[in-house]
Amino acid sequence: MKRELDPNLQYLTPPDSNSMTATAKAKTCWEDEAQPDCGVDELLAVLGYQVRSSDMAEVAQKLEMLDDLMGNAQGDGLSQLAYETVHYNPSDLSTWLQSMLSEFNPLPVNGFDPMVPHATGAVAPPAPLDDSLLARAESSTITSIDFDQQNSINHSRVFEDSSSSDYDLKAIPGKAMYSQPQSRTAQIESPSSRDAKRLKPSSASSSNPDVLFPRSSSMGGGFTVPTESTRPVVLGDSQENGIRLVHALVACAEAVQQNNLSLAEALIKQIGFLAVSQAGAMRKVATYFAEALARRIYRVYPQNALDHSLSDILLMHFYESCPYLKFAHFTANQAILEAFEGKKRVHVIDFSMNQGMQWPALMQALALRPGGPPVFRLTGIGPPSPDNSDHLQEVGLKLAQLAEKFHVEFEYRGFVANSLADLDASMLDIRPNEVESVAVNSVFELHKLLARPAAIEKVLSVVKQMKPEIVTVVELEANHNGPVFMDRFTESLHYYSTMFDSLEGSVSNQDKAMSEVYLGKQILNVVACEGAERLERHETSAQWRTRLCSAGFEPVYLGSNAFKQASMLLDLFAGREGYRVEENSGCLMLGWHTRPLIATSAWQLAGKATIAH
């Protein structure tokens, strides 16, 4: 990446021979970053700033001088410090400090400052604007990051945009005024017809435009001549900071992939500072991804084994805060209910029992079936409890009480297994099809089998031996199982940014916070872990289709009735705006705006596939 110094860029103070020499040396240095003595701060350069280390020392010196002067200031002599000016570039901060020092030590009335009005009160003829204070025009219109396109280019150019912008925020001379104050952004054109640069007002300007942008007389070329003393103002753009944050995250991940741990460690620190400037979902997502990268750098891997009670609590809050689990349970139950139509005895084998939240609704639907409910047998499979308590049996007792209330004949068995791959069909008391119809249900479980070689093939083989009427599968619509770390990172960053954004409309702050912890643990596993420890190996519905078809299953196309029912379910959910249900190749998907996030599919043994009503 090569950047050249703007030939018009000079110092704020009138240049002398020494400063001109320094400028020439700086230009030579910036044109070739490969020179070891150029003095450019490498850490800031990787984030898009071209700042010399000497600038940092100059800032420190000016801060000390300003501190001494402030100690002698009286009353409103410090009023200018109240403005909400934000400085992102050390060079801009140096300029602002110089102007502050000049105000505490003003020039004589007959000095050479062309921006100070004459003592007589007459307005001086408009002086030509000092072009040295304005950088060449940059584009600041970027609003999103296309991760697919990002991956198709060389990652070494991750900090360059289409206009070769370096994103630096420059000082604005004087108390500039927008030509259209009602707009959030404005374009200021220079007399030399440079491209416009978008400027964004600070919060102080939005509440009182005259604070930073006082009334002044007009001047040709889109500028105004202030009638008061001036000082440089630097305006921050949170959108550009968001882009810097994404770039820093991707650059850190690339450094990790290349095993450049020293650069990755430095970028992690910068990500922390950049994340603070963001609000809402972006800040939270960046924090979790930064933690995951840090764990990978320092080899402090997260523990996968959670107390089942904590895991269940997080899952229940996720269930309440957003419609994803409700959608998963509802669409799977709809497919199971239709497959059990007319059956007298039914058996559901649940690979993801947890707290059994899915089954009260199915019980109620079976109880309302014309001709009376069937005999309902449920086998719930779950991991062992660290305290050796029989939590699956406790769930079964609660469901038995509910079944009695619905007048449904109910049988239950809890089955503890460290992994679904440890199951065998003979353990589950499968009865002949003439006696009992079987359904197998899996919600967010099958992807974990991909961490063990041949585990998914074994489980699907066992499912075939059960001869089920239907198999329902719910998984995240994401690809977090690729062999290349950078591909997984960018895909997961895009995916979880959308997921966190959808949680922002949650009614309960507690549910939202716990749901973010639930998703944050997935992020840590996807990014920080490898090998058998990386359990969150999500794949897309197209990839699952390939796996299941090769294992001897065919899709059951979820029909229009399931689609309508799922859409009605969303209508009952508070804050439903933004959620979308769509049908894709027989699967039902729930997403946020245009991005599908989870997918429900139904399967039968090959040769029995049907279309659901």
Coordinates of C-alpha atoms in Angstrom, one line a residue:
M1 CA 0.0 0.0 0.0
K2 CA 1.5 3.3 -1.0
R3 CA 0.4 6.8 0.0
E4 CA 1.8 10.1 -1.1
L5 CA 1.8 13.4 0.9
D6 CA -0.4 16.0 -0.5
P7 CA 1.9 18.6 -2.0
N8 CA -0.4 21.4 -0.7
L9 CA -0.2 20.1 2.9
Q10 CA 1.9 22.4 5.0
Y11 CA 2.1 23.5 8.7
L12 CA -0.4 25.8 10.2
T13 CA 2.4 28.3 11.1
P14 CA 3.9 30.4 8.3
P15 CA 6.6 28.3 6.8
D16 CA 10.2 29.2 6.9
S17 CA 13.2 27.6 5.3
N18 CA 13.6 25.1 8.0
S19 CA 9.9 24.0 8.0
M20 CA 10.0 23.8 4.2
T21 CA 13.0 21.5 4.5
A22 CA 11.2 19.4 7.0
T23 CA 8.2 19.2 4.8
A24 CA 10.3 18.0 1.9
K25 CA 11.9 15.4 4.0
A26 CA 8.5 14.2 5.2
K27 CA 7.2 13.9 1.7
T28 CA 10.2 11.8 0.7
C29 CA 9.6 9.6 3.8
W30 CA 5.9 9.1 3.1
E31 CA 6.4 8.2 -0.5
D32 CA 8.4 5.1 0.5
E33 CA 7.1 3.4 3.6
A34 CA 9.7 0.7 3.2
Q35 CA 12.4 3.0 4.5
P36 CA 13.2 2.1 8.1
D37 CA 13.8 5.7 9.2
C38 CA 10.7 7.2 7.8
G39 CA 9.2 7.7 11.3
V40 CA 5.7 6.6 10.4
D41 CA 3.9 5.0 13.4
E42 CA 3.3 1.4 12.1
L43 CA 0.4 0.7 14.5
L44 CA -1.6 3.7 13.4
A45 CA -0.6 3.2 9.7
V46 CA -2.3 -0.2 9.7
L47 CA -5.5 1.5 10.8
G48 CA -5.4 4.0 8.0
Y49 CA -3.6 6.9 9.7
Q50 CA -0.3 8.2 8.3
V51 CA 1.2 9.8 11.5
R52 CA 4.9 10.3 12.3
S53 CA 6.2 9.3 15.7
S54 CA 7.5 12.9 16.1
D55 CA 3.9 14.2 16.0
M56 CA 3.1 12.2 19.1
A57 CA 6.0 13.8 20.9
E58 CA 4.9 17.3 19.7
V59 CA 1.4 16.7 21.0
A60 CA 2.8 15.8 24.5
Q61 CA 4.9 18.9 24.6
K62 CA 2.0 21.1 23.6
L63 CA -0.2 19.5 26.2
E64 CA 2.3 20.4 28.9
M65 CA 2.5 24.0 27.6
L66 CA -1.3 24.3 27.5
D67 CA -1.6 22.9 31.1
D68 CA 0.8 25.6 32.3
L69 CA -1.2 28.3 30.6
M70 CA -4.6 27.0 31.8
G71 CA -3.3 27.2 35.4
N72 CA -3.2 31.0 34.9
A73 CA -6.5 31.3 33.0
Q74 CA -9.4 33.1 34.7
G75 CA -13.2 32.7 34.3
D76 CA -14.4 32.2 30.8
G77 CA -10.9 31.9 29.5
L78 CA -11.5 28.2 29.4
S79 CA -14.9 28.4 27.7
Q80 CA -13.6 27.1 24.4
L81 CA -12.8 23.8 26.1
A82 CA -16.5 23.0 26.5
Y83 CA -17.1 22.3 22.9
E84 CA -17.6 18.7 22.1
T85 CA -14.7 18.4 19.6
V86 CA -13.4 14.9 18.9
H87 CA -9.9 14.3 17.5
Y88 CA -9.1 11.0 15.9
N89 CA -5.8 11.9 14.3
P90 CA -2.8 12.9 16.4
S91 CA -1.9 15.4 13.7
D92 CA -5.3 17.1 14.0
L93 CA -4.9 17.2 17.8
S94 CA -1.5 18.9 17.4
T95 CA -3.1 21.5 15.2
W96 CA -5.9 22.1 17.7
L97 CA -3.5 22.4 20.6
Q98 CA -1.5 25.0 18.6
S99 CA -4.6 27.1 18.1
M100 CA -5.4 26.8 21.8
L101 CA -1.9 28.1 22.7
S102 CA -2.4 30.9 20.2
E103 CA -5.6 32.0 21.9
F104 CA -4.0 32.1 25.3
N105 CA -1.1 34.1 23.7
P106 CA -2.9 36.2 21.0
L107 CA -1.1 38.0 18.2
P108 CA -1.0 41.8 18.2
V109 CA -3.9 43.6 16.5
N110 CA -1.7 44.5 13.6
G111 CA -0.4 41.0 13.3
F112 CA -0.4 38.9 10.2
D113 CA -3.4 36.7 11.0
P114 CA -5.6 37.2 7.9
M115 CA -8.6 35.7 9.7
V116 CA -8.8 38.2 12.6
P117 CA -11.0 41.3 11.9
H118 CA -9.4 44.7 11.8
A119 CA -9.5 46.8 15.0
T120 CA -11.6 49.5 13.3
G121 CA -14.5 47.1 13.0
A122 CA -14.5 47.1 9.2
V123 CA -14.5 43.8 7.6
A124 CA -11.3 43.0 5.8
P125 CA -11.3 42.0 2.2
P126 CA -11.8 38.3 1.9
A127 CA -8.4 36.6 2.1
P128 CA -7.8 33.6 0.0
L129 CA -8.4 30.4 1.9
D130 CA -5.3 28.6 3.0
D131 CA -5.5 25.4 1.0
S132 CA -2.7 23.9 3.1
L133 CA -5.3 23.1 5.7
L134 CA -7.5 21.0 3.5
A135 CA -6.5 17.6 2.3
R136 CA -7.4 16.3 -1.1
A137 CA -11.0 15.2 -1.3
E138 CA -11.9 11.9 0.1
S139 CA -14.9 9.7 -0.1
S140 CA -16.8 9.0 3.1
T141 CA -19.8 7.5 1.6
I142 CA -19.1 3.8 2.5
T143 CA -22.1 2.4 4.3
S144 CA -21.5 -1.4 4.3
I145 CA -18.9 -4.1 3.9
D146 CA -19.4 -6.8 1.4
F147 CA -17.6 -9.7 3.0
D148 CA -17.8 -11.9 -0.2
Q149 CA -16.1 -9.2 -2.2
Q150 CA -13.7 -8.6 0.6
N151 CA -12.5 -12.2 0.4
S152 CA -12.0 -12.1 -3.3
I153 CA -9.3 -9.4 -3.1
N154 CA -5.9 -9.5 -1.6
H155 CA -6.2 -9.0 2.1
S156 CA -3.0 -6.9 2.2
R157 CA -5.2 -4.1 0.7
V158 CA -7.8 -4.3 3.4
F159 CA -7.3 -0.7 4.3
E160 CA -7.8 0.8 0.9
D161 CA -11.3 1.8 -0.4
S162 CA -12.3 2.4 -4.0
S163 CA -11.2 6.0 -3.9
S164 CA -7.8 5.3 -2.2
S165 CA -9.0 7.3 0.8
D166 CA -6.9 7.2 3.9
Y167 CA -9.9 8.2 6.0
D168 CA -7.9 10.9 7.9
L169 CA -10.0 13.6 9.5
K170 CA -8.6 17.0 8.7
A171 CA -8.8 20.3 10.6
I172 CA -11.4 22.8 9.3
P173 CA -10.0 26.3 9.3
G174 CA -12.2 28.8 11.2
K175 CA -15.8 28.4 12.3
A176 CA -17.1 27.0 9.1
M177 CA -20.8 27.2 8.2
Y178 CA -22.9 24.7 6.3
S179 CA -24.7 26.1 3.3
Q180 CA -27.7 24.0 4.3
P181 CA -27.8 23.9 8.1
Q182 CA -30.8 21.6 8.2
S183 CA -28.8 18.8 6.7
R184 CA -26.8 16.3 8.7
T185 CA -24.1 16.4 6.1
A186 CA -22.9 19.1 3.8
Q187 CA -20.5 19.4 0.9
I188 CA -17.9 22.3 0.8
E189 CA -16.4 23.0 -2.5
S190 CA -13.0 24.7 -2.8
P191 CA -12.3 27.5 -5.4
S192 CA -10.0 25.0 -7.1
S193 CA -13.0 22.7 -7.8
R194 CA -11.8 19.8 -5.8
D195 CA -14.1 16.9 -5.1
A196 CA -16.4 17.5 -2.1
K197 CA -15.7 16.1 1.3
R198 CA -18.6 15.2 3.5
L199 CA -18.5 16.7 7.0
K200 CA -20.6 15.7 9.9
P201 CA -21.5 18.0 12.8
S202 CA -20.9 17.1 16.4
S203 CA -23.6 16.9 19.0
A204 CA -22.9 20.4 20.1
S205 CA -23.6 21.8 16.7
S206 CA -26.8 20.0 16.4
S207 CA -28.2 21.5 19.6
N208 CA -26.9 25.0 18.9
P209 CA -25.6 25.6 15.4
D210 CA -24.1 29.0 16.4
V211 CA -21.8 27.4 18.9
L212 CA -19.5 25.9 16.3
F213 CA -20.9 27.6 13.2
P214 CA -21.6 31.3 14.1
R215 CA -23.3 33.7 11.7
S216 CA -20.8 35.2 9.2
S217 CA -20.7 37.1 6.0
S218 CA -20.9 35.2 2.7
M219 CA -18.0 34.6 0.4
G220 CA -17.8 33.2 -3.1
G221 CA -17.0 29.6 -3.8
G222 CA -19.3 28.1 -1.1
F223 CA -17.2 29.5 1.9
T224 CA -18.0 32.1 4.5
V225 CA -15.8 34.7 6.1
P226 CA -16.1 34.5 9.9
T227 CA -16.5 37.8 11.9
E228 CA -14.9 36.4 15.0
S229 CA -11.5 34.9 15.9
T230 CA -11.1 31.3 14.6
R231 CA -9.8 28.0 15.7
P232 CA -9.7 24.6 13.9
V233 CA -12.5 22.2 14.5
V234 CA -12.3 18.5 13.9
L235 CA -15.5 16.6 13.4
G236 CA -15.7 12.8 13.9
D237 CA -17.7 10.4 11.8
S238 CA -18.9 7.4 13.8
Q239 CA -19.6 5.6 10.5
E240 CA -16.0 5.9 9.4
N241 CA -15.0 4.6 12.9
G242 CA -17.2 1.6 12.4
I243 CA -15.5 0.9 9.1
R244 CA -12.1 1.3 10.8
L245 CA -13.3 -1.2 13.5
V246 CA -14.3 -3.8 10.9
H247 CA -11.0 -3.3 9.0
A248 CA -9.1 -3.7 12.3
L249 CA -11.0 -6.9 13.1
V250 CA -10.3 -8.4 9.7
A251 CA -6.7 -7.3 9.8
C252 CA -6.2 -8.9 13.2
A253 CA -7.8 -12.2 12.0
E254 CA -5.5 -12.1 8.9
A255 CA -2.5 -11.6 11.2
V256 CA -3.6 -14.5 13.3
Q257 CA -3.9 -16.7 10.2
Q258 CA -0.4 -15.7 9.1
N259 CA 0.9 -16.3 12.7
N260 CA 2.0 -12.7 13.0
L261 CA 1.1 -12.6 16.6
S262 CA 3.0 -9.4 17.4
L263 CA 0.9 -7.4 14.9
A264 CA -2.3 -9.3 16.0
E265 CA -1.6 -8.4 19.6
A266 CA -1.2 -4.7 18.8
L267 CA -4.4 -4.7 16.7
I268 CA -6.4 -6.2 19.6
K269 CA -5.5 -3.2 21.7
Q270 CA -6.6 -0.8 19.0
I271 CA -9.9 -2.8 18.5
G272 CA -10.7 -2.1 22.1
F273 CA -10.3 1.6 21.6
L274 CA -12.3 1.7 18.4
A275 CA -15.2 -0.4 19.9
V276 CA -15.7 2.1 22.6
S277 CA -16.7 4.7 20.0
Q278 CA -19.5 2.5 18.7
A279 CA -22.9 2.0 20.2
G280 CA -25.5 -0.8 20.3
A281 CA -25.0 -4.1 18.5
M282 CA -21.7 -3.2 16.7
R283 CA -19.9 -2.5 20.0
K284 CA -21.0 -5.8 21.5
V285 CA -20.2 -7.9 18.5
A286 CA -16.7 -6.3 18.2
T287 CA -16.1 -7.0 21.9
Y288 CA -16.9 -10.7 21.6
F289 CA -14.8 -11.1 18.4
A290 CA -11.9 -9.2 20.0
E291 CA -12.1 -11.5 23.0
A292 CA -12.2 -14.6 20.8
L293 CA -9.1 -13.3 18.8
A294 CA -7.3 -12.6 22.0
R295 CA -8.0 -16.1 23.4
R296 CA -6.6 -17.5 20.2
I297 CA -3.5 -15.3 20.3
Y298 CA -2.7 -16.1 23.9
R299 CA -3.9 -19.7 23.7
V300 CA -6.4 -19.2 26.5
Y301 CA -9.2 -21.3 25.1
P302 CA -12.8 -21.1 26.3
Q303 CA -14.3 -24.0 28.2
N304 CA -16.9 -25.9 26.3
A305 CA -18.3 -27.8 29.2
L306 CA -21.0 -25.6 30.8
D307 CA -23.1 -26.4 33.8
H308 CA -26.3 -27.6 32.2
S309 CA -28.4 -25.3 34.4
L310 CA -26.5 -22.2 33.2
S311 CA -26.7 -23.4 29.6
D312 CA -30.5 -23.9 29.9
I313 CA -30.9 -20.5 31.5
L314 CA -29.2 -18.8 28.6
L315 CA -31.2 -20.8 26.2
M316 CA -34.5 -19.9 27.9
H317 CA -33.6 -16.2 27.8
F318 CA -32.8 -16.6 24.1
Y319 CA -36.2 -18.2 23.6
E320 CA -37.9 -15.2 25.2
S321 CA -35.9 -12.4 23.6
C322 CA -36.4 -13.3 19.9
P323 CA -38.5 -15.5 17.8
Y324 CA -35.8 -17.9 16.5
L325 CA -36.4 -20.8 18.9
K326 CA -40.1 -20.3 18.8
F327 CA -40.0 -20.5 15.0
A328 CA -37.8 -23.6 15.2
H329 CA -40.1 -25.4 17.6
F330 CA -43.3 -24.3 15.8
T331 CA -42.2 -25.4 12.3
A332 CA -40.8 -28.7 13.5
N333 CA -43.9 -29.4 15.4
Q334 CA -46.1 -28.6 12.4
A335 CA -44.2 -31.1 10.3
I336 CA -44.4 -33.8 13.0
L337 CA -48.1 -33.2 13.6
E338 CA -48.9 -33.7 9.9
A339 CA -46.7 -36.8 9.7
F340 CA -48.6 -38.3 12.7
E341 CA -52.0 -37.7 11.2
G342 CA -54.3 -40.7 11.8
K343 CA -51.7 -42.5 13.9
K344 CA -52.8 -44.1 17.2
R345 CA -49.4 -44.4 18.9
V346 CA -46.5 -42.0 18.3
H347 CA -43.0 -41.8 19.5
V348 CA -40.8 -38.6 19.3
I349 CA -37.0 -39.0 19.9
D350 CA -35.7 -35.6 20.8
F351 CA -31.9 -35.1 20.3
S352 CA -32.1 -31.7 21.9
M353 CA -34.3 -32.1 25.0
N354 CA -32.9 -29.3 27.2
Q355 CA -36.0 -28.0 29.2
G356 CA -38.5 -29.6 26.9
M357 CA -39.9 -26.3 25.8
Q358 CA -40.9 -27.6 22.4
W359 CA -43.4 -30.3 23.6
P360 CA -46.2 -28.6 25.5
A361 CA -47.4 -27.1 22.2
L362 CA -47.4 -30.4 20.4
M363 CA -49.2 -32.1 23.3
Q364 CA -51.9 -29.5 23.1
A365 CA -52.2 -29.9 19.3
L366 CA -52.5 -33.7 19.6
A367 CA -55.1 -33.3 22.3
L368 CA -57.3 -31.2 20.0
R369 CA -57.0 -33.7 17.1
P370 CA -60.3 -35.0 15.8
G371 CA -61.0 -38.4 17.1
G372 CA -58.9 -37.9 20.2
P373 CA -55.2 -37.8 21.0
P374 CA -52.8 -40.7 20.3
V375 CA -50.7 -42.3 22.9
F376 CA -47.6 -40.0 23.0
R377 CA -44.2 -41.5 23.9
L378 CA -41.2 -39.1 24.3
T379 CA -37.6 -40.0 24.6
G380 CA -35.4 -37.0 25.6
I381 CA -31.7 -37.2 25.0
G382 CA -29.3 -34.8 26.7
P383 CA -25.8 -34.4 28.2
P384 CA -24.9 -35.6 31.7
S385 CA -25.2 -33.2 34.5
P386 CA -21.9 -32.1 36.2
D387 CA -23.6 -32.6 39.6
N388 CA -25.0 -36.0 38.6
S389 CA -28.5 -34.8 39.1
D390 CA -31.2 -36.4 36.9
H391 CA -32.4 -33.2 35.3
L392 CA -33.9 -35.0 32.3
Q393 CA -36.2 -36.9 34.7
E394 CA -37.3 -33.6 36.3
V395 CA -38.3 -32.3 32.9
G396 CA -40.2 -35.5 32.2
L397 CA -42.2 -35.1 35.4
K398 CA -43.3 -31.6 34.5
L399 CA -44.3 -32.8 31.0
A400 CA -46.3 -35.7 32.6
Q401 CA -48.3 -33.3 34.7
L402 CA -49.0 -31.2 31.6
A403 CA -50.1 -34.3 29.6
E404 CA -52.5 -35.2 32.4
K405 CA -54.0 -31.7 32.2
F406 CA -54.5 -32.2 28.4
H407 CA -55.8 -35.7 28.8
V408 CA -53.0 -37.2 26.7
E409 CA -51.7 -40.6 27.5
F410 CA -48.0 -40.0 28.0
E411 CA -44.8 -42.1 28.4
Y412 CA -41.4 -40.6 28.9
R413 CA -37.8 -41.7 29.2
G414 CA -34.7 -39.5 29.6
F415 CA -31.5 -40.8 28.1
V416 CA -28.2 -39.3 29.1
A417 CA -25.4 -39.3 26.4
N418 CA -22.1 -37.5 26.1
S419 CA -22.6 -37.4 22.4
L420 CA -25.3 -38.4 19.9
A421 CA -22.6 -40.5 18.3
D422 CA -22.7 -42.8 21.3
L423 CA -26.3 -43.8 20.6
D424 CA -27.5 -47.1 19.2
A425 CA -31.0 -47.8 17.9
S426 CA -31.3 -50.8 20.3
M427 CA -31.0 -48.5 23.3
L428 CA -34.2 -46.6 22.4
D429 CA -36.8 -49.3 22.5
I430 CA -38.0 -48.8 18.9
R431 CA -41.2 -50.7 18.2
P432 CA -42.5 -51.9 14.9
N433 CA -44.1 -49.3 12.5
E434 CA -47.4 -51.2 12.7
V435 CA -47.5 -50.5 16.4
E436 CA -45.9 -47.1 16.7
S437 CA -44.9 -44.2 14.4
V438 CA -41.5 -42.6 15.1
A439 CA -40.3 -39.0 14.6
V440 CA -36.8 -37.8 15.2
N441 CA -36.2 -34.2 16.1
S442 CA -32.9 -32.2 16.3
V443 CA -32.7 -28.5 17.0
F444 CA -29.2 -27.0 16.9
E445 CA -27.5 -30.3 17.6
L446 CA -26.3 -32.1 14.4
H447 CA -23.6 -29.5 13.6
K448 CA -21.7 -30.4 16.8
L449 CA -21.2 -33.9 15.3
L450 CA -19.0 -32.5 12.6
A451 CA -16.1 -32.1 15.1
R452 CA -15.7 -35.8 15.4
P453 CA -14.7 -37.9 12.3
A454 CA -17.5 -40.0 10.9
A455 CA -19.8 -39.1 13.8
I456 CA -22.5 -37.5 11.6
E457 CA -22.5 -40.5 9.3
K458 CA -23.0 -42.9 12.3
V459 CA -25.8 -40.9 13.7
L460 CA -27.7 -40.7 10.4
S461 CA -27.2 -44.5 10.0
V462 CA -28.8 -45.0 13.5
V463 CA -31.7 -42.8 12.5
K464 CA -32.3 -44.8 9.4
Q465 CA -32.5 -48.0 11.6
M466 CA -35.3 -46.3 13.5
K467 CA -37.4 -46.1 10.3
P468 CA -38.9 -42.8 11.2
E469 CA -42.0 -41.3 9.6
I470 CA -40.2 -37.9 9.6
V471 CA -36.9 -36.3 10.7
T472 CA -37.0 -32.6 11.6
V473 CA -33.7 -30.6 11.5
V474 CA -33.2 -27.0 12.6
E475 CA -29.8 -25.4 12.1
L476 CA -28.3 -22.0 11.7
E477 CA -28.2 -20.8 8.1
A478 CA -24.4 -20.1 8.2
N479 CA -21.2 -21.6 7.0
H480 CA -18.8 -21.7 10.0
N481 CA -17.1 -25.0 9.1
G482 CA -14.8 -24.1 6.3
P483 CA -11.1 -25.2 6.4
V484 CA -9.8 -21.6 6.0
F485 CA -9.8 -19.5 9.2
M486 CA -10.3 -16.2 7.5
D487 CA -13.3 -17.5 5.6
R488 CA -14.9 -18.7 8.8
F489 CA -14.1 -15.4 10.6
T490 CA -15.6 -13.1 8.0
E491 CA -18.7 -15.3 7.6
S492 CA -19.2 -15.4 11.4
L493 CA -18.6 -11.7 11.7
H494 CA -21.3 -11.0 9.2
Y495 CA -23.7 -13.5 10.6
Y496 CA -23.5 -12.6 14.2
S497 CA -23.5 -8.9 13.5
T498 CA -26.9 -9.5 11.9
M499 CA -28.1 -11.7 14.7
F500 CA -27.1 -9.1 17.4
D501 CA -28.7 -6.3 15.4
S502 CA -32.0 -8.3 15.5
L503 CA -31.8 -8.5 19.3
E504 CA -31.8 -4.7 19.7
G505 CA -35.6 -4.6 19.5
S506 CA -36.0 -7.0 22.4
V507 CA -38.6 -5.8 25.0
S508 CA -36.7 -7.2 28.0
N509 CA -33.2 -5.9 28.6
Q510 CA -32.4 -8.9 30.8
D511 CA -33.5 -11.3 28.1
K512 CA -31.4 -9.4 25.5
A513 CA -28.3 -9.3 27.7
M514 CA -28.5 -13.1 28.5
S515 CA -29.2 -13.8 24.8
E516 CA -26.0 -11.9 23.9
V517 CA -24.1 -14.0 26.3
Y518 CA -25.6 -17.2 24.7
L519 CA -24.5 -16.0 21.2
G520 CA -21.2 -14.7 22.5
K521 CA -20.2 -18.2 23.7
Q522 CA -20.8 -19.4 20.1
I523 CA -18.5 -16.7 18.7
L524 CA -15.8 -17.7 21.1
N525 CA -16.0 -21.3 20.0
V526 CA -16.1 -20.5 16.3
V527 CA -13.1 -18.1 16.4
A528 CA -10.9 -19.2 19.3
C529 CA -11.1 -23.0 19.1
E530 CA -9.9 -25.7 16.7
G531 CA -10.0 -29.4 16.3
A532 CA -12.4 -31.4 18.5
E533 CA -12.9 -28.4 20.8
R534 CA -14.6 -26.4 18.0
L535 CA -18.1 -27.7 18.3
E536 CA -20.0 -24.8 16.6
R537 CA -19.5 -26.0 13.0
H538 CA -22.6 -24.6 11.4
E539 CA -23.4 -25.3 7.8
T540 CA -25.9 -24.0 5.3
S541 CA -29.2 -25.8 4.4
A542 CA -27.6 -26.6 1.0
Q543 CA -24.7 -28.4 2.7
W544 CA -27.1 -30.3 5.0
R545 CA -29.2 -31.3 2.0
T546 CA -26.1 -32.9 0.4
R547 CA -25.3 -34.8 3.6
L548 CA -28.7 -36.1 4.2
C549 CA -29.4 -37.1 0.7
S550 CA -26.1 -39.0 0.5
A551 CA -27.2 -40.8 3.7
G552 CA -30.4 -42.1 2.2
F553 CA -33.0 -39.4 3.0
E554 CA -35.2 -37.2 0.9
P555 CA -36.7 -33.8 1.7
V556 CA -40.3 -33.4 2.8
Y557 CA -41.2 -30.0 1.4
L558 CA -42.8 -27.9 4.0
G559 CA -45.9 -26.5 2.3
S560 CA -47.9 -23.3 2.2
N561 CA -49.8 -24.1 5.4
A562 CA -46.6 -24.2 7.4
F563 CA -45.5 -21.0 5.8
K564 CA -48.7 -19.2 6.7
Q565 CA -48.7 -20.6 10.3
A566 CA -45.1 -19.4 10.8
S567 CA -45.9 -15.9 9.5
M568 CA -48.9 -15.8 11.9
L569 CA -46.5 -16.7 14.7
L570 CA -44.4 -13.7 13.9
D571 CA -47.4 -11.5 14.1
L572 CA -47.8 -12.5 17.7
F573 CA -44.2 -11.6 18.6
A574 CA -43.5 -8.1 19.9
G575 CA -41.1 -6.2 17.8
R576 CA -41.6 -8.4 14.8
E577 CA -40.6 -5.6 12.3
G578 CA -37.5 -6.7 10.4
Y579 CA -38.1 -10.5 10.7
R580 CA -38.8 -12.3 7.5
V581 CA -40.1 -15.9 6.8
E582 CA -39.2 -17.4 3.4
E583 CA -39.3 -20.7 1.7
N584 CA -36.2 -22.0 0.0
S585 CA -36.0 -25.4 -1.7
G586 CA -38.6 -26.9 0.7
C587 CA -37.1 -25.4 3.8
L588 CA -38.6 -22.6 5.9
M589 CA -36.2 -19.9 7.0
L590 CA -36.4 -17.1 9.4
G591 CA -34.1 -14.1 8.9
W592 CA -33.5 -10.5 9.8
H593 CA -34.4 -8.2 6.8
T594 CA -32.7 -9.9 3.8
R595 CA -30.4 -12.3 5.7
P596 CA -31.7 -15.8 6.5
L597 CA -30.5 -16.8 10.0
I598 CA -32.1 -20.2 10.8
A599 CA -33.6 -22.9 8.7
T600 CA -36.1 -25.8 9.4
S601 CA -36.1 -28.8 7.1
A602 CA -38.0 -32.1 7.2
W603 CA -36.8 -35.5 5.9
Q604 CA -38.0 -39.0 5.3
L605 CA -36.4 -42.2 4.1
A606 CA -35.7 -42.2 0.4
G607 CA -38.8 -43.3 -1.5
K608 CA -41.3 -42.0 1.0
A609 CA -40.9 -38.2 0.4
T610 CA -44.1 -36.2 0.4
I611 CA -45.2 -32.6 0.4
A612 CA -46.6 -31.2 3.6
H613 CA -49.9 -29.5 3.5

